[in-house]
Coordinates of C-alpha atoms and ligand atoms in Angstrom, one line a residue:
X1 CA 97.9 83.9 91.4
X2 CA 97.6 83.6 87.7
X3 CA 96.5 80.5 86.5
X4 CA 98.6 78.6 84.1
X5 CA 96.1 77.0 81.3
X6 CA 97.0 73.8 79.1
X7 CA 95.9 73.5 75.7
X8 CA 96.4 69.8 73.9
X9 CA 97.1 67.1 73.1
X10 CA 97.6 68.2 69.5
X11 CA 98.9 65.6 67.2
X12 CA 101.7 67.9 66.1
X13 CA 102.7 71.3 66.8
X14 CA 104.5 73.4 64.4
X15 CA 106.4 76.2 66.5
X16 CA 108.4 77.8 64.1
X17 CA 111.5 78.4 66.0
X18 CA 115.3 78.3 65.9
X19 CA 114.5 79.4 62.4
X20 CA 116.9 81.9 60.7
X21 CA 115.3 85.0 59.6
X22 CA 117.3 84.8 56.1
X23 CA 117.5 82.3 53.2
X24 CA 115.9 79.1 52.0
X25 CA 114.2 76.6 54.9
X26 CA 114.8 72.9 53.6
X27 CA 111.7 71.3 55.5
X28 CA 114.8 68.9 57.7
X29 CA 114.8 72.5 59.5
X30 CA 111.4 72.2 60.6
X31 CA 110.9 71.4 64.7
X32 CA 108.0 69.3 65.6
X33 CA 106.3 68.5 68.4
X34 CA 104.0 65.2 68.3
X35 CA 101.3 65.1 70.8
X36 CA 102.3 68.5 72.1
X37 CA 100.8 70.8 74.5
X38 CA 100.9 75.0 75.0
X39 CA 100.8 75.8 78.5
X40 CA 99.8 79.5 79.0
X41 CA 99.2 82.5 81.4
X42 CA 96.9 85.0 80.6
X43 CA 98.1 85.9 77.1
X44 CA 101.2 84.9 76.9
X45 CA 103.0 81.2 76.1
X46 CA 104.5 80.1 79.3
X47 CA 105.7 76.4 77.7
X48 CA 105.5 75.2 74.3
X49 CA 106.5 71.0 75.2
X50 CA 105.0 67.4 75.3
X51 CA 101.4 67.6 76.7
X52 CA 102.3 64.7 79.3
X53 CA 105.2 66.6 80.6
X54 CA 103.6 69.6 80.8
X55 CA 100.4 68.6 82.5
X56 CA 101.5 68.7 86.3
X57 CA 102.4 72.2 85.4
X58 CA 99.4 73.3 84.4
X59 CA 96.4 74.4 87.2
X60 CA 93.4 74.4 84.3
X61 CA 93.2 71.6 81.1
X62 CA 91.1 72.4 78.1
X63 CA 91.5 68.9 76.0
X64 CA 91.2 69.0 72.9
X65 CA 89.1 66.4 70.7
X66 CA 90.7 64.4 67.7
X67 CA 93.4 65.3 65.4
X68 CA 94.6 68.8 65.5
X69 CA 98.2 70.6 64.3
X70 CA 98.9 73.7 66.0
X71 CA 100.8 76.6 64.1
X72 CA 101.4 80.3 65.3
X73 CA 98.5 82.6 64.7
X74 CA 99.0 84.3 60.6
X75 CA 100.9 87.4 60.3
X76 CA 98.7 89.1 57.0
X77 CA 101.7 91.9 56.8
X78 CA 100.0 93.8 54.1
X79 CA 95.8 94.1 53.1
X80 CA 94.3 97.0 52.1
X81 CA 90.8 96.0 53.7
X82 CA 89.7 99.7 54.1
X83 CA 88.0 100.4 51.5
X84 CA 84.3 101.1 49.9
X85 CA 83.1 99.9 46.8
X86 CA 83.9 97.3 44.3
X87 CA 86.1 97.2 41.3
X88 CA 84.4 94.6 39.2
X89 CA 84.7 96.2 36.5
X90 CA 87.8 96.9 36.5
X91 CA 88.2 93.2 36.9
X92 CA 86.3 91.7 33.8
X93 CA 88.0 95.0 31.8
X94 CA 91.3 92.8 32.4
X95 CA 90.2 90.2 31.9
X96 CA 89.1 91.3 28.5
X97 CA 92.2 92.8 27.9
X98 CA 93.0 96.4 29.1
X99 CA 95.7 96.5 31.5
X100 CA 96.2 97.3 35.0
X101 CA 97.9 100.6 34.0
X102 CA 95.5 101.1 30.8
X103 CA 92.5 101.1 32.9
X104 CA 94.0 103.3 36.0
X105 CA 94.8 106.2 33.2
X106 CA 91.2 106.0 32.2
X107 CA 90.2 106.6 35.2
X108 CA 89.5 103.4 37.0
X109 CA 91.8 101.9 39.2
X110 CA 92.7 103.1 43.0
X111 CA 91.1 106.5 41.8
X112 CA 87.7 104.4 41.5
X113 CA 88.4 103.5 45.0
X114 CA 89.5 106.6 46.3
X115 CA 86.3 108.1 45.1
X116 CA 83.7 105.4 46.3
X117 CA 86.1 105.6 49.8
X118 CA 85.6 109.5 50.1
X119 CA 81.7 108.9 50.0
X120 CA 81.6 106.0 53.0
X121 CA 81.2 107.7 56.1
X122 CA 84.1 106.7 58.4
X123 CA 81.4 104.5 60.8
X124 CA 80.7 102.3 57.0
X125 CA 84.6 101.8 57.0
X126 CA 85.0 100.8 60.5
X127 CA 82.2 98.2 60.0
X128 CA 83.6 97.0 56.5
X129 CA 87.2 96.7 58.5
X130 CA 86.2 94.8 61.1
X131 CA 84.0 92.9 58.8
X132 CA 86.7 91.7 56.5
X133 CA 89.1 91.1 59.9
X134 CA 87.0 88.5 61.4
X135 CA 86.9 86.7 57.7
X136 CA 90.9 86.8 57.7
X137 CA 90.7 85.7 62.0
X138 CA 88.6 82.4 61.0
X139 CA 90.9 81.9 58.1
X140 CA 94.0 81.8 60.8
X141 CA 95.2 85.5 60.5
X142 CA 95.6 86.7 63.9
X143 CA 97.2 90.1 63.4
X144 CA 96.6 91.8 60.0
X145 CA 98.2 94.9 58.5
X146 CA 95.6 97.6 57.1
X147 CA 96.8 100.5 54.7
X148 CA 95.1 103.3 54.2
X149 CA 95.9 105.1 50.4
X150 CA 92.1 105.7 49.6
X151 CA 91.2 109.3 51.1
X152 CA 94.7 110.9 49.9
X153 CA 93.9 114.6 51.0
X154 CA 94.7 114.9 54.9
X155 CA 90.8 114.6 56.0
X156 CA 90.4 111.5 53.8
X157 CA 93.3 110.3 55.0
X158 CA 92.9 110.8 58.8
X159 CA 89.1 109.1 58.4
X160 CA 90.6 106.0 57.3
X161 CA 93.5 106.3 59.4
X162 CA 90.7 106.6 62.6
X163 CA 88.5 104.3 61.2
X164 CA 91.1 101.5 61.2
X165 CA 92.2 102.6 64.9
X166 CA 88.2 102.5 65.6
X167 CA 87.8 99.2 64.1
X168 CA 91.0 97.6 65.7
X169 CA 89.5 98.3 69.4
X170 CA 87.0 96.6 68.2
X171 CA 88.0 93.4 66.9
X172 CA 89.9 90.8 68.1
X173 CA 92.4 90.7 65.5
X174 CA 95.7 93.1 66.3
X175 CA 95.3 95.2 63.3
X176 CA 98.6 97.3 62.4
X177 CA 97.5 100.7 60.2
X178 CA 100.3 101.8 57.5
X179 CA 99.8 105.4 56.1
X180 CA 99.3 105.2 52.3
X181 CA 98.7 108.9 51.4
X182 CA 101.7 107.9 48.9
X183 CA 99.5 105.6 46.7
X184 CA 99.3 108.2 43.6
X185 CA 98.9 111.7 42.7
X186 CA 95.3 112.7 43.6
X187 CA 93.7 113.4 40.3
X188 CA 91.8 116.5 42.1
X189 CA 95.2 117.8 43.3
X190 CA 96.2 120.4 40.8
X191 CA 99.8 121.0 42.1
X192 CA 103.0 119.0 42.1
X193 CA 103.8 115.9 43.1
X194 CA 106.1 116.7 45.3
X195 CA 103.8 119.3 46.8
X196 CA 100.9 116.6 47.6
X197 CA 103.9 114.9 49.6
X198 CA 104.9 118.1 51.1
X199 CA 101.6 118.4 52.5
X200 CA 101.0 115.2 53.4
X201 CA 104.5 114.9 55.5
X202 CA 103.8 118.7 57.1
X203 CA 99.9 118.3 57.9
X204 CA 99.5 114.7 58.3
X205 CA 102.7 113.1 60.2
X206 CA 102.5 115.0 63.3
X207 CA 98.6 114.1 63.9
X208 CA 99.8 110.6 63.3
X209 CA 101.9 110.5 65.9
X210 CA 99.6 113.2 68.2
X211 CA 96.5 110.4 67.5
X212 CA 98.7 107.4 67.7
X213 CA 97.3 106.4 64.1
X214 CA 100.1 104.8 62.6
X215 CA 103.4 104.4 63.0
X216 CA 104.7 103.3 59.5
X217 CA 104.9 105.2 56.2
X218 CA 104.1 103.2 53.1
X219 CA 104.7 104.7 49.1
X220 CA 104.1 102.8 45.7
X221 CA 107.1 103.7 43.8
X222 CA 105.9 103.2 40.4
X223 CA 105.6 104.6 37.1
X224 CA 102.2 105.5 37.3
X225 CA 102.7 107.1 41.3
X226 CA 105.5 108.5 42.4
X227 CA 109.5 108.2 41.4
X228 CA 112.3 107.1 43.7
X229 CA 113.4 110.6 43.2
X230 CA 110.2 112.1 44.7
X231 CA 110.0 110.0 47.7
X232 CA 113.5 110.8 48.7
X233 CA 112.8 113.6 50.5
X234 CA 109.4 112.3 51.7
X235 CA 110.7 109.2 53.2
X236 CA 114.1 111.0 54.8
X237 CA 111.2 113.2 56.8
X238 CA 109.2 110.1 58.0
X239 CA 112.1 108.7 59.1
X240 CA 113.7 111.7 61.0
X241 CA 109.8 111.7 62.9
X242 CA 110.7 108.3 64.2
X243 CA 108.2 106.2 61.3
X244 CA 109.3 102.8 60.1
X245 CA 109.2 102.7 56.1
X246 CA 107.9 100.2 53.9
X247 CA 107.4 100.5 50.0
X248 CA 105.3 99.4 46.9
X249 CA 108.5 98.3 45.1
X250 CA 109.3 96.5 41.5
X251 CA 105.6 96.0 40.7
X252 CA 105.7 96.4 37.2
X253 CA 108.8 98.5 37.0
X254 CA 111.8 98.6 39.2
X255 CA 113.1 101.3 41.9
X256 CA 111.4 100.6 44.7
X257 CA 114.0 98.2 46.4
X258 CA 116.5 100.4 45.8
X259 CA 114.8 102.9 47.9
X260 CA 113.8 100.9 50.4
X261 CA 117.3 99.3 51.1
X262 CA 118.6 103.3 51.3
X263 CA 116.4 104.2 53.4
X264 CA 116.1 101.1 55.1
X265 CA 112.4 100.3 54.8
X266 CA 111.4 97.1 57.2
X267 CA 110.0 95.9 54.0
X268 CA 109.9 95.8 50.2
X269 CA 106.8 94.3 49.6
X270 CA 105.7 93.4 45.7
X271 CA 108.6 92.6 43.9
X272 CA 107.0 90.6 40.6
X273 CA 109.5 92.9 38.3
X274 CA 112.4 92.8 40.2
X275 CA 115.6 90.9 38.5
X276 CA 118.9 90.0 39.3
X277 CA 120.0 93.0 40.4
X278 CA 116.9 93.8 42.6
X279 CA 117.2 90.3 44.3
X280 CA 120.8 90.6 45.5
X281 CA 120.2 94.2 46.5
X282 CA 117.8 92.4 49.0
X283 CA 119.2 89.5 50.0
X284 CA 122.1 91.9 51.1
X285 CA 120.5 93.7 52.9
X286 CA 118.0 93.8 56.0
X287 CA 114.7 94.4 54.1
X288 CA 112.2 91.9 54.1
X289 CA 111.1 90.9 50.6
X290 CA 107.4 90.1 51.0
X291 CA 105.7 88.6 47.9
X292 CA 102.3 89.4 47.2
X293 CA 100.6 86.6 45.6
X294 CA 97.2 87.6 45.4
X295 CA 98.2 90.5 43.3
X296 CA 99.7 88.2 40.7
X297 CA 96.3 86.1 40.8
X298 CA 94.3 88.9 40.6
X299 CA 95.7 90.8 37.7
X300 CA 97.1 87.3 36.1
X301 CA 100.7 88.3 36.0
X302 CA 104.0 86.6 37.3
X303 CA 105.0 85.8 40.7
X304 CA 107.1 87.6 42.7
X305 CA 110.6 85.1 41.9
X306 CA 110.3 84.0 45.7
X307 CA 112.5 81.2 44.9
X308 CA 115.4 82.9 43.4
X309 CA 115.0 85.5 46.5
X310 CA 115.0 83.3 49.1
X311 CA 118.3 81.4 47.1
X312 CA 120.1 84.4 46.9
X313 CA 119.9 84.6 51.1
X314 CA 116.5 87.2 51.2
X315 CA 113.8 87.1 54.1
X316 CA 110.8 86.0 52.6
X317 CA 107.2 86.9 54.0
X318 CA 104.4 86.5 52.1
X319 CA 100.7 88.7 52.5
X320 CA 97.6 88.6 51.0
X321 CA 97.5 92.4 49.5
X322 CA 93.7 92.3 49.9
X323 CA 92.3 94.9 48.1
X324 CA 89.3 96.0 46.2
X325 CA 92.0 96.4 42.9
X326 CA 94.6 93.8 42.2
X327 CA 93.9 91.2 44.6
X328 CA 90.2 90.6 45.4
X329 CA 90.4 87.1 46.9
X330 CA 92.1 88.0 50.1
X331 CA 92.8 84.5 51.4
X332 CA 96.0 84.4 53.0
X333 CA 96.6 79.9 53.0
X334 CA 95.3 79.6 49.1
X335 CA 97.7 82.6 48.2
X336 CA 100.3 81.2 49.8
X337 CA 100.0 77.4 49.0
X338 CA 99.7 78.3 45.4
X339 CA 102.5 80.4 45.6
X340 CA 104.5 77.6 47.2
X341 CA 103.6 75.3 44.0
X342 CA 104.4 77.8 41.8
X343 CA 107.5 79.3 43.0
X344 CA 108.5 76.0 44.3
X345 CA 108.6 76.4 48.1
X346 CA 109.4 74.3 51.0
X347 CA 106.6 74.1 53.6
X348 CA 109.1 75.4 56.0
X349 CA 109.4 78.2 53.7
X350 CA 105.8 79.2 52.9
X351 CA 104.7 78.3 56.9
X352 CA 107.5 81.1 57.7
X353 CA 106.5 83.4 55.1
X354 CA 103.2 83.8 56.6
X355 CA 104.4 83.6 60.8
X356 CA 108.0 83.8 62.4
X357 CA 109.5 86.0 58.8
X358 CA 105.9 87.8 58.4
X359 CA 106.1 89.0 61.9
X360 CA 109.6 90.7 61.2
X361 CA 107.9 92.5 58.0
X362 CA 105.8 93.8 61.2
X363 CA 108.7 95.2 63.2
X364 CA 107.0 92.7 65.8
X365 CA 108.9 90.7 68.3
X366 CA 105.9 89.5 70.3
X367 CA 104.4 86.9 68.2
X368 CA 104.8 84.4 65.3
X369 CA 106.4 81.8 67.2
X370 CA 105.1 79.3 69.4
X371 CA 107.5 79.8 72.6
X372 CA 108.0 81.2 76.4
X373 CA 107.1 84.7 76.4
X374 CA 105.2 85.1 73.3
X375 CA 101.7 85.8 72.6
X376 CA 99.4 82.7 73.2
X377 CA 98.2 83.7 69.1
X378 CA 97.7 80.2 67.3
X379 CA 95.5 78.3 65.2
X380 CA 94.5 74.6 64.7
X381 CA 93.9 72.7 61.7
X382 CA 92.0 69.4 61.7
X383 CA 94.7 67.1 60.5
X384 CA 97.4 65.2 62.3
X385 CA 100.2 65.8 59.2
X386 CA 100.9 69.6 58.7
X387 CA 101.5 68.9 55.1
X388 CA 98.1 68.6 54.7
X389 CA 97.7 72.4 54.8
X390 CA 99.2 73.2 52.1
X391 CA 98.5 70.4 50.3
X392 CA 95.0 71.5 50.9
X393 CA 95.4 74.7 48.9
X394 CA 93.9 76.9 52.0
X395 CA 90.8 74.3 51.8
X396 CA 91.5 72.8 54.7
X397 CA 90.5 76.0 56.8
X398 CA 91.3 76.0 60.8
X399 CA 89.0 74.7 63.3
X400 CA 90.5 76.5 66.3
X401 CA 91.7 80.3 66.5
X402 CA 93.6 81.5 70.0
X403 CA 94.0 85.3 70.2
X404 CA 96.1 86.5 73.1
X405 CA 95.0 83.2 74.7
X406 CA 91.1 83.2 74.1
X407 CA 89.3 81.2 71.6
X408 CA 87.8 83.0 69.5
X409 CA 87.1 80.5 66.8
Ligands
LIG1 O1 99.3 96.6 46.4 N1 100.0 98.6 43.8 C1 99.4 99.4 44.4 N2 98.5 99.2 45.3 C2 97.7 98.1 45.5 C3 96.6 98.0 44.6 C4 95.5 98.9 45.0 C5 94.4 98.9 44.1 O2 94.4 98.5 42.9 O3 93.3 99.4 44.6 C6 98.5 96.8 45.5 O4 98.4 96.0 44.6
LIG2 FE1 99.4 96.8 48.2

């Protein structure tokens, strides 16, 4: 018989349930459970409950030492960890004034990347992958999105594509891949836009779904990379294969959302441009707005309004963008924290953003809530107030991880 395993006392735990997917989280809203307990069977959550009343339940007890709050495992629902090279550079040219666009048209930018990506064999990406995944898993990120959007030619492509698939057998972070062949034109492509896409939907898709690479289709709509118009036609073929959508939306211009509420895209992630109109185009709809905060620290630009979203009745997650580009930091809690500060955020708010909503900006129903059935995915933080995480500004850092019920941390 399986044995049912108790983890506690913890001085709180945060479950993050019986939360609505939609709209602003006043902190009254949040459940907690003092001295609680997680009773589990193999990888999954059996009972979440009070350690006392849950101890003749359980057949094994590991105690746990001291003050500890327990939340869900992170959701990081979009990164770009796959990636060689460094964009330095590009990062002290900003900060000497060139812009983000200025610098991409010169040449730097995701082309930089592309071309320092192209040279790394793909056995150098798998180990810079799972490299950067066990930094996120002892930050508290227990499942992690990784794009790929730095090989765009089909070869390139399906190297990072295997080297994320490689890297996720090997780690023991779930990492979702997101095919990014949609980032920009390839500067050595000498045709069309709309022919790159062309080839990208006829030659790539199907060994996608042959390899079991990905199962998501990612675009920047942007100035600088492709027009709503253009990824019409690309989008309407992932979807008819079966792919969930997600966009690049309203980073510095809008369009995006608009496509990704017509084609209903499981997320619109960006979103520091969007206005008025953008925001109740979401918040009518079923996309998840994710902000990127890590992209507004890196370039120095405004926030994604997460505020005026989550007012206006939006699902707000909120990722780390990690990339070599726009968002060098990659820490998921000071991101978010900040964000929270900025943007004005309930705890509630910014503890969903990054769990329970994140997960649904994952198409995942398994995990970011602490509850029968899920996956035993949480982390510990050594406090007895779960204020103090945020509070903290991501420098309180966890001193327990749990992935699929192991410790791993
Ligand atoms: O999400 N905006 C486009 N893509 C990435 C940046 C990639 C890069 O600069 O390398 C982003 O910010
Ligand atoms: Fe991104």
């Amino acid at each position: 018989m399986d044995k049912k395993v108790l983890i506690g006392p913890f001085s709180q735990v945060v479950p993050m349930t019986k939360l609505p997917l939609k709209g602003a989280l006043p902190d009254e809203q949040l459940m907690l459970i003092e001295d609680g307990g997680i009773l589990m069977v193999n990888n999954k959550i059996a009972e979440v409950g009070s350690f006392v009343s849950l101890k003749p339940k359980a057949d094994i007890i590991e105690f746990i030492e001291g003050s500890a709050v327990c939340l869900p495992g992170f959701i990081d629902a979009h990164t770009h960890i796959c990636f060689a090279g460094s964009r330095a550079a590009d990062y002290a040219l900003r900060n000497a004034g060139k812009t983000y666009l200025e610098i991409a048209n010169a040449g730097g930018g995701i082309w930089d990347t592309v071309t320092q990506t192209r040279k790394a064999s793909e056995k150098i990406l798998i180990d810079r992958v799972r490299d950067h995944s066990i930094h996120h898993l002892k930050n508290g990120s227990t499942t992690l999105e990784v794009k790929s959007g730095y090989g765009l030619s089909v070869d390139e492509e399906l190297k990072m594509l295997r080297a994320i698939k490689a890297a996720n057998q090997q780690s023991k972070v779930d990492l979702i891949a997101t095919c990014l062949a949609a980032h920009m034109k390839p500067k050595d492509w000498s045709g069309s836009s709309e022919a790159y896409l062309d080839l990208i939907s006829e030659s790539l898709f199907p060994i996608l779904k042959s390899e079991r690479l990905a199962n998501r289709i990612d675009a920047f709509i942007e100035q600088s990379a492709f027009s709503p118009k253009m990824i019409a036609s690309y989008f309407k073929k992932a979807k008819a294969m079966g792919f969930d959508i997600t966009v690049h939306a309203d980073q510095f211009s809008t369009g995006g959302s608009q496509v990704a509420v017509d084609f209903g895209a499981i997320s619109a992630d960006h979103l520091e441009a969007s206005t008025e109109k953008e925001i109740a185009l979401l918040s009518q709809s079923n996309v998840i707005a994710t902000a990127l905060p890590g992209a507004s620290i890196g370039l120095g630009c405004d926030f994604t309004p997460a505020r005026k979203l989550l007012d206006a009745g939006a699902a707000l997650c909120i990722a780390s963008d990690h990339n070599p580009g726009s968002a060098p930091m990659g820490d998921l809690l000071v991101q978010a924290s900040i964000l929270g500060t900025f943007e004005k955020l309930t705890n509630t708010e910014v503890l969903a953003g990054i769990t329970c909503r994140a997960a649904k900006a994952l198409n995942l129903n398994d995990r970011g809530s602490l509850e029968k059935g899920m996956l035993a995915d949480f982390v510990t933080f050594p406090t007895n107030d779960y204020r103090e995480i945020t509070y903290h500004q991501g420098q309180l850092k966890p001193h327990g991880v749990w992935k699929n019920g192991t410790k791993v941390f």
